[in-house]
Coordinates of C-alpha atoms in Angstrom, one line a residue:
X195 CA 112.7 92.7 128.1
X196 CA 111.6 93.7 124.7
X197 CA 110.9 90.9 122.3
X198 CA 112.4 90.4 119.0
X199 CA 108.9 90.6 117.3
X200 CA 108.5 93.8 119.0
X201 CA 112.2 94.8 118.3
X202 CA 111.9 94.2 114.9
X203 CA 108.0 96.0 114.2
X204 CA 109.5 99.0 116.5
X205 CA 112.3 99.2 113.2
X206 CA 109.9 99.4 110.8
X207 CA 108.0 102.7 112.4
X208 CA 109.0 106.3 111.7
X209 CA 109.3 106.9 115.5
X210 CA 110.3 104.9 118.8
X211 CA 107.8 102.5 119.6
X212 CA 106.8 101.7 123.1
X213 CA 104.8 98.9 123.8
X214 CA 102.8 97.7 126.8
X215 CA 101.8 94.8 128.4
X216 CA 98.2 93.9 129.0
X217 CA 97.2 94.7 132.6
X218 CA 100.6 96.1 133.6
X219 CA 99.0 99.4 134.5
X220 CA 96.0 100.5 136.7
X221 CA 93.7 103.2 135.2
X222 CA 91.4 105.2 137.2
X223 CA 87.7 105.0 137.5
X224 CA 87.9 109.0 135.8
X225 CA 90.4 108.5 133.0
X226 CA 88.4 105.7 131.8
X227 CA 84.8 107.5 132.2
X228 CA 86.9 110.3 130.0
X229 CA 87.9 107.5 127.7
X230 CA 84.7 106.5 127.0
X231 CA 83.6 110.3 126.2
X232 CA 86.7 110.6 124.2
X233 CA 85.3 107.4 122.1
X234 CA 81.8 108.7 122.0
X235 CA 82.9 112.0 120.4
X236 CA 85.3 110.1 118.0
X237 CA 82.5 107.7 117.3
X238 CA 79.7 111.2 116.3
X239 CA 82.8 112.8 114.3
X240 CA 83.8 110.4 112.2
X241 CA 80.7 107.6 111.6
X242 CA 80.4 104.1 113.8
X243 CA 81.9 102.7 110.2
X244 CA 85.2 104.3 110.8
X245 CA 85.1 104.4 114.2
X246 CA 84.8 100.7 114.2
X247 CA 87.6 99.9 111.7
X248 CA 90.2 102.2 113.6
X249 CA 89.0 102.7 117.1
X250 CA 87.7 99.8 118.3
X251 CA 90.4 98.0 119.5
X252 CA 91.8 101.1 122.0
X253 CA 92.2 100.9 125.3
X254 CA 93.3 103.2 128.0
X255 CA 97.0 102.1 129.0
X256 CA 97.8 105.0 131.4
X257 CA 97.0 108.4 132.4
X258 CA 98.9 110.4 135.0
X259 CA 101.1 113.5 135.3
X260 CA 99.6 115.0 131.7
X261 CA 100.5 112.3 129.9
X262 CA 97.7 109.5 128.2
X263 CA 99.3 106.1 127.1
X264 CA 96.3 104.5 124.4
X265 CA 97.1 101.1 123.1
X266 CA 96.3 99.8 120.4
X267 CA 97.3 95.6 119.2
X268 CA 99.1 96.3 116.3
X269 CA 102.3 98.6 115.1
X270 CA 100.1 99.1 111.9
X271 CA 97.2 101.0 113.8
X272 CA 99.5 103.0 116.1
X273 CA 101.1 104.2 112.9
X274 CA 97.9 104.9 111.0
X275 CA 96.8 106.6 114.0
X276 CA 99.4 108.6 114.4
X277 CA 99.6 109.7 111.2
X278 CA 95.6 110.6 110.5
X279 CA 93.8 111.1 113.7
X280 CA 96.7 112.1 116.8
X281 CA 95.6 115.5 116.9
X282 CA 91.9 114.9 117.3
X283 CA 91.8 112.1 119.8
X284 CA 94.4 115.2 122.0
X285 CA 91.7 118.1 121.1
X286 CA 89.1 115.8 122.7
X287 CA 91.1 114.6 125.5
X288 CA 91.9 118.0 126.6
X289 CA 88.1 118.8 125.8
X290 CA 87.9 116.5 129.3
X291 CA 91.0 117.5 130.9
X292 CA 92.5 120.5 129.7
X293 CA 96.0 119.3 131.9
X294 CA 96.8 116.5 129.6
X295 CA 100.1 117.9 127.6
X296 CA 100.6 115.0 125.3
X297 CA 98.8 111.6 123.8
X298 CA 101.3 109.0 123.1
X299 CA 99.6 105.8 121.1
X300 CA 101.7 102.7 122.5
X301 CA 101.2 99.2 121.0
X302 CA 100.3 96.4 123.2
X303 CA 101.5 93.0 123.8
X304 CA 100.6 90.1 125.7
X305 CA 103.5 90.1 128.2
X306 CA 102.2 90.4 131.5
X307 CA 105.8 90.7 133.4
X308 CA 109.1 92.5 133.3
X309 CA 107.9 94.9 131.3
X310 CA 111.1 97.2 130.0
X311 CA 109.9 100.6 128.1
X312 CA 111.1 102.6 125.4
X313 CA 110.2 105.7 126.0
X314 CA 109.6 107.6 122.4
X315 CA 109.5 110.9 121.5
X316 CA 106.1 111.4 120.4
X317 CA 105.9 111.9 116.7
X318 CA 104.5 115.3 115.6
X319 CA 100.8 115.1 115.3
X320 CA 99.9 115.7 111.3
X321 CA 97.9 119.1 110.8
X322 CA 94.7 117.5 109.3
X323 CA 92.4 119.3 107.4
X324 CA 88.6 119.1 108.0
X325 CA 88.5 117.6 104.5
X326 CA 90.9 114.8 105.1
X327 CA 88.3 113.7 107.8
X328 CA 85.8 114.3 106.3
X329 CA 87.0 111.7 103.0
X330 CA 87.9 109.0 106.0
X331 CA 84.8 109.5 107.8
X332 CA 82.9 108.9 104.5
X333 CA 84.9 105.6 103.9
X334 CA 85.8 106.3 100.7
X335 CA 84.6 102.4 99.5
X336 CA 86.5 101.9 96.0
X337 CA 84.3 100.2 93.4
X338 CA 85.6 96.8 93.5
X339 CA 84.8 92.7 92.1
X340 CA 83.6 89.4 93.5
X341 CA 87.1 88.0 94.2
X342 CA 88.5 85.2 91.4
X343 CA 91.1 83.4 91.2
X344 CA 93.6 83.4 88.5
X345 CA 94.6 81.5 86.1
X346 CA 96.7 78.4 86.6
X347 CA 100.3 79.0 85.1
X348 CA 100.7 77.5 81.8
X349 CA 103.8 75.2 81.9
X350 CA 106.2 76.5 79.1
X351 CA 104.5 79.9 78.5
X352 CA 107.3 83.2 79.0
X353 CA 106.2 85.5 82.2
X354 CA 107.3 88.2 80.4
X355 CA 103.9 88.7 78.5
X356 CA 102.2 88.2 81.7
X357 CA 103.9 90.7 84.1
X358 CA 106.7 92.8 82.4
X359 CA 108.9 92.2 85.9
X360 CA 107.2 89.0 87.9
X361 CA 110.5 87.5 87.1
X362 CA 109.4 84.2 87.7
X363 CA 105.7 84.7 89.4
X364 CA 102.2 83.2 89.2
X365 CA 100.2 85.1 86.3
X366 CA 98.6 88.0 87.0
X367 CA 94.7 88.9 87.0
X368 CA 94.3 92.8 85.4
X369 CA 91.1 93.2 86.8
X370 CA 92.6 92.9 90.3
X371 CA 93.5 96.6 91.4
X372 CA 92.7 98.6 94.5
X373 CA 90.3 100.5 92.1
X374 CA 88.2 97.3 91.5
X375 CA 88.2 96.6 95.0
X376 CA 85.1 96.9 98.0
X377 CA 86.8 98.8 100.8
X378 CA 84.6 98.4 103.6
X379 CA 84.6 97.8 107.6
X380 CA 85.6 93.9 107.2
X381 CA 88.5 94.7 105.3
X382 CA 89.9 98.6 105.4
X383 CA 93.0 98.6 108.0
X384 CA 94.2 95.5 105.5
X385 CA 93.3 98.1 102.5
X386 CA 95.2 100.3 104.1
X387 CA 98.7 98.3 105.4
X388 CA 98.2 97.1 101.1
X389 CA 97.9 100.7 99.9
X390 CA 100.4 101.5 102.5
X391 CA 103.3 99.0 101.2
X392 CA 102.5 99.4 97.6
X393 CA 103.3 103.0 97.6
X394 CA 106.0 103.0 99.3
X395 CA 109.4 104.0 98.1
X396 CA 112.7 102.6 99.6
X397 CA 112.4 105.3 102.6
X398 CA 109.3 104.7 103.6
X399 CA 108.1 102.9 106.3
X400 CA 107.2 99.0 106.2
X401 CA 105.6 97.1 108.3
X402 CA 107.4 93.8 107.5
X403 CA 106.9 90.9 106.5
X404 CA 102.7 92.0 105.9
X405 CA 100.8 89.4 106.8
X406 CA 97.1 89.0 105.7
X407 CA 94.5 86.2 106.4
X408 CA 91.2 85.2 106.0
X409 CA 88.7 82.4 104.6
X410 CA 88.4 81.8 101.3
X411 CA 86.7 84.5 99.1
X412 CA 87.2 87.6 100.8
X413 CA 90.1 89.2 98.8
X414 CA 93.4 88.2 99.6
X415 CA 94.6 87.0 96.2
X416 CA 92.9 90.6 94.6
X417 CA 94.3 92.8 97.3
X418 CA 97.7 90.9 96.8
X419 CA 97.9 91.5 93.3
X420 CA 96.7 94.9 93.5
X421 CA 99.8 95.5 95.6
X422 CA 101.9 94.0 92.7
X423 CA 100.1 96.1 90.1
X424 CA 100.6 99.8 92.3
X425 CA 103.9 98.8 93.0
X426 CA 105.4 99.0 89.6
X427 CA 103.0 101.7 88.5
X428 CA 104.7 103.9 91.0
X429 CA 108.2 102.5 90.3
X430 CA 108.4 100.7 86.8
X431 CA 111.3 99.7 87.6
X432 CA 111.2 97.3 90.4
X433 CA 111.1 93.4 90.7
X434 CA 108.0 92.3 92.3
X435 CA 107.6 89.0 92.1
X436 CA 104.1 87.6 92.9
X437 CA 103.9 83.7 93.7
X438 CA 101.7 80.9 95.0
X439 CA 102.9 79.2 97.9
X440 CA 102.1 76.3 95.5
X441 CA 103.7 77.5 92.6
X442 CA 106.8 78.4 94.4
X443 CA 107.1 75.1 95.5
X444 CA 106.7 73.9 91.6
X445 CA 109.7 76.2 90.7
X446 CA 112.1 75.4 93.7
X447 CA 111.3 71.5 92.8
X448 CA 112.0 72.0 89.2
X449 CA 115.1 74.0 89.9
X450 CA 116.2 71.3 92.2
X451 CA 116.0 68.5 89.9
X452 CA 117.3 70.4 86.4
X453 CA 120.5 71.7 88.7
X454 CA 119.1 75.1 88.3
X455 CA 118.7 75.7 91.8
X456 CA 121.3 78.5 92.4
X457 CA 119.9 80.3 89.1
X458 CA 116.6 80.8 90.5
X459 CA 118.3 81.7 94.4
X460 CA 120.4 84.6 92.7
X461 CA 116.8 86.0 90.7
X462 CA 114.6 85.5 93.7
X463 CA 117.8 87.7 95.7
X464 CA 117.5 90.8 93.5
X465 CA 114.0 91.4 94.2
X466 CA 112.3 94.6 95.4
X467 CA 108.8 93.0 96.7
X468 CA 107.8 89.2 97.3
X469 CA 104.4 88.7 97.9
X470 CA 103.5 84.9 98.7
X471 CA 99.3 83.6 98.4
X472 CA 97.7 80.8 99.9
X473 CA 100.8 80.3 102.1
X474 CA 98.8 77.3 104.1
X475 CA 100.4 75.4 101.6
X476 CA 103.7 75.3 101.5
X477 CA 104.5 72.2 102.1
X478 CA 108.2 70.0 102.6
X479 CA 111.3 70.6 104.9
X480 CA 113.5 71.4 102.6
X481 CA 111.1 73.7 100.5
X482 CA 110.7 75.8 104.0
X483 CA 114.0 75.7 104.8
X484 CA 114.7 77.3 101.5
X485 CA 111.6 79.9 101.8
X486 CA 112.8 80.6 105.5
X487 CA 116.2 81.7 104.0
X488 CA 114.6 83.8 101.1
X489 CA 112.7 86.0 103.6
X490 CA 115.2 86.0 105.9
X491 CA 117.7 87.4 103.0
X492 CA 115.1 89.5 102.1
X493 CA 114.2 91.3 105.0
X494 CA 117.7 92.0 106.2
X495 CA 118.0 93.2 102.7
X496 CA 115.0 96.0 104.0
X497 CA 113.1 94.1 100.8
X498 CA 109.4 93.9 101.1
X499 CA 107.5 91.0 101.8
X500 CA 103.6 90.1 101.6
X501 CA 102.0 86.8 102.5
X502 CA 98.5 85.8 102.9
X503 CA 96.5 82.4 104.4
X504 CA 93.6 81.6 105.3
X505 CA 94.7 81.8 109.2
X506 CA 97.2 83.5 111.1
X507 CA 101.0 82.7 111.2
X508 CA 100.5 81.0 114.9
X509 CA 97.7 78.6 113.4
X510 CA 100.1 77.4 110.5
X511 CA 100.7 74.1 111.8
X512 CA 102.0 72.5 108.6
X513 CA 104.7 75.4 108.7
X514 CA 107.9 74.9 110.6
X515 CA 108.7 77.0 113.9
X516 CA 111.2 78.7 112.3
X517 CA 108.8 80.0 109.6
X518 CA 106.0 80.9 111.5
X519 CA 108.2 82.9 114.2
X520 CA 109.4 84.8 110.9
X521 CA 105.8 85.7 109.9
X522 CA 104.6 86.5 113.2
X523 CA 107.8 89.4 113.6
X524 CA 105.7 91.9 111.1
X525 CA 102.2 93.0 111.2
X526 CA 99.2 90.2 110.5
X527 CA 95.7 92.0 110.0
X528 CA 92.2 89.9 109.2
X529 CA 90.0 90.1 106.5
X530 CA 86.4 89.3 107.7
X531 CA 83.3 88.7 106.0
X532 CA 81.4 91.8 104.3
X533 CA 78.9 93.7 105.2
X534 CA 75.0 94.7 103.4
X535 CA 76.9 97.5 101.9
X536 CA 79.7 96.0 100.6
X537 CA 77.9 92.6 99.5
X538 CA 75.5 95.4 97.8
X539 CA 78.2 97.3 96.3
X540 CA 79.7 93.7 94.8
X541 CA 76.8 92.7 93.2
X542 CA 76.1 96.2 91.9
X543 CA 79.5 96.3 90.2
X544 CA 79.1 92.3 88.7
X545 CA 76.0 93.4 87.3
X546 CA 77.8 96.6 85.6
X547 CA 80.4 94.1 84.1
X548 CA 77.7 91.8 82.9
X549 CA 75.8 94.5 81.3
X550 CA 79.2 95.8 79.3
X551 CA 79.0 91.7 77.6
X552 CA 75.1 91.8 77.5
X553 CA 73.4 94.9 77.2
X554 CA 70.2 93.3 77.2
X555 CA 70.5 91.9 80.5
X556 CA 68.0 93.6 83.1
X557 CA 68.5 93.2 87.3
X558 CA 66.4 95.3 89.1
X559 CA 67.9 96.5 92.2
X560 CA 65.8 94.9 94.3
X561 CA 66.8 91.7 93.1
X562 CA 70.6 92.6 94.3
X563 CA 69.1 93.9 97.4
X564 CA 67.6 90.7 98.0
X565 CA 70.4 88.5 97.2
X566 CA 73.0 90.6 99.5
X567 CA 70.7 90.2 102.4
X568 CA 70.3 86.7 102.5
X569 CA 73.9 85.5 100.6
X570 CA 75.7 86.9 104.1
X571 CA 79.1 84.6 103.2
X572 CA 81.8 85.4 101.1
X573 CA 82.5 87.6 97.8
X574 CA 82.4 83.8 95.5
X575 CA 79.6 83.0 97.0
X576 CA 78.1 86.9 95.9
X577 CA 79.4 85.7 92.6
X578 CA 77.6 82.0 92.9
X579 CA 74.1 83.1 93.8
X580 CA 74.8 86.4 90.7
X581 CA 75.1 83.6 88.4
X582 CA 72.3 81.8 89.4

């Protein structure tokens, strides 16, 4: 039977999803020698960069009868896949076999048994332009910051000069946008899922509740507040509310003791996106009970919802069952650590904003080159050693 996580990521796609078990099917010694070729000629099209972020993770499901079943681990790829790169991964399949009629790209799970189908339609393959692949097989890397945090909220002080609709949110950091962000291999299917939900409008899909982690210092809090930011420059009229787990747990408690409770349940309902940082720690029964209703409402609302930790849902052992099963029903995707590149392109970009305060301030390139080979951690660390 078909899990309720899967149920409920197969209603946020714009077709059917089918997903797979690991292992339920056999594939032959041939379809997975033409896999590999397949891979190889994705790979030389589109750069190892690319290939890497959005590839690396296929496998061969099935392949019989004309038909080739690809899995990939999350709805979010299968999506993205679907959407930007269908109709090249079929050219190249039916470079090797020029019988295969379709491609479908199937998401896979870890049930090994009883495995029950849904058999889509496969969505229409988008006509993509040599262009298009051309811009993804370049990367496209956004100039973007060392990752700060911001600000502690100031007790007393109106969000309204802060963040014209975080009703009641954590203050915002204006330099945190997707254009001051460092797109790279660690980090671009989260880019993408964040660029994904912001722009969204009400019809689009979702892949709900998003769900990003990673250590500390590689760009949750920045990408999270970019989402805010795009969000209400698309629609200027919708309530995001952007909160620490920390700070939410400040307002609820304050709520709570001044009687004010309901108040702040009836503005947190009305909502169009809630995106939640540092989520590790929330902490308190009652305060999760009261967050696990909020999403709940929220999502059954079709409202968006964003959190980010610094580990996945499964691994948030301070979180009641109930809460993490919520999280895990959406899409969680990894930040890692970056790359020369992007470590390069950080420092590059600190030293621009450095240079805009001091204009007398001189750092060879070298210098950077230096410091991004052997600083290999993350983006406050870039920002530790810059200051040094």
């Amino acid at each position: 039977m078909q899990s309720g996580i899967e149920r409920e990521i197969a209603g946020d796609l714009p077709f059917p999803a089918t997903f797979v078990g690991e292992g339920d099917v056999a594939v032959s010694s041939d379809a997975e020698q033409k896999f590999e070729r397949v891979k190889a000629q994705l790979k030389a099209r589109l750069g190892a960069e690319v290939y890497s972020s959005w590839f690396g993770r296929m496998k061969v499901a099935e392949a019989s009868r004309g038909i080739v079943r690809i899995s990939v681990p999350t709805a979010f790829l299968r999506s993205w896949i679907n959407g930007h790169y269908l109709e090249l991964i079929a050219e190249l399949w039916r470079h090797e076999d020029p019988d295969v009629l379709k491609i479908e790209i199937v998401v896979r799970t870890a049930t090994r048994q009883g495995r029950n189908h849904v058999e889509p339609e496969i969505a229409p393959a988008r006509k993509t332009t040599r262009q298009t692949h051309t811009a993804l097989a370049n990367g496209t890397a956004s100039a973007g910051r060392v990752e700060q945090r911001a600000p502690a909220p100031r007790q007393g002080a109106s969000a309204e000069p802060e963040f014209r609709h975080n009703v009641l949110g954590s203050p915002l950091d204006p330099r945190y946008t997707f254009a001051s962000f460092i797109e790279g291999p660690s980090n671009r299917v989260a880019f993408a899922a964040a660029r994904a939900v912001a722009e969204s409008q009400s019809s689009a899909v979702r892949f709900n509740p998003l769900f990003l982690h990673a250590t500390v210092g590689l760009g949750k809090t920045h990408l999270l507040q970019a989402i805010a930011a795009e969000s209400l420059r698309h629609n200027p009229k919708s309530r995001v509310v952007y909160l620490t787990a920390e700070y939410f747990m400040w307002r609820f408690a304050t709520a709570i003791r001044d009687n004010n409770a309901l108040t702040l349940k009836e503005q947190l309902r009305d909502i169009d996106l809630l995106i939640i940082d540092d989520m590790q720690f929330l902490q308190g029964k009652s305060i999760q009970h009261e967050f696990c209703h909020l999403i709940n409402m929220l999502l059954d609302s079709a409202k968006q919802v964003v959190v980010a930790a610094d580990r996945p849902p499964s691994e948030l052992e301070s979180l009641e069952p109930r809460v993490r099963s919520r999280l895990n029903g959406g899409v969680a995707l990894e930040m890692s650590a970056p790359d020369f590149a992007m470590r390069l392109g950080m420092l590059k970009l600190r030293r621009a904003t450095a240079k805009s305060d001091d204009t007398s301030l001189d750092i060879s390139d070298e210098i950077l080159e230096h410091v991004a080979r052997t600083v290999t951690g993350s983006g406050r660390e870039l920002e530790g050693a810059f200051n040094q």
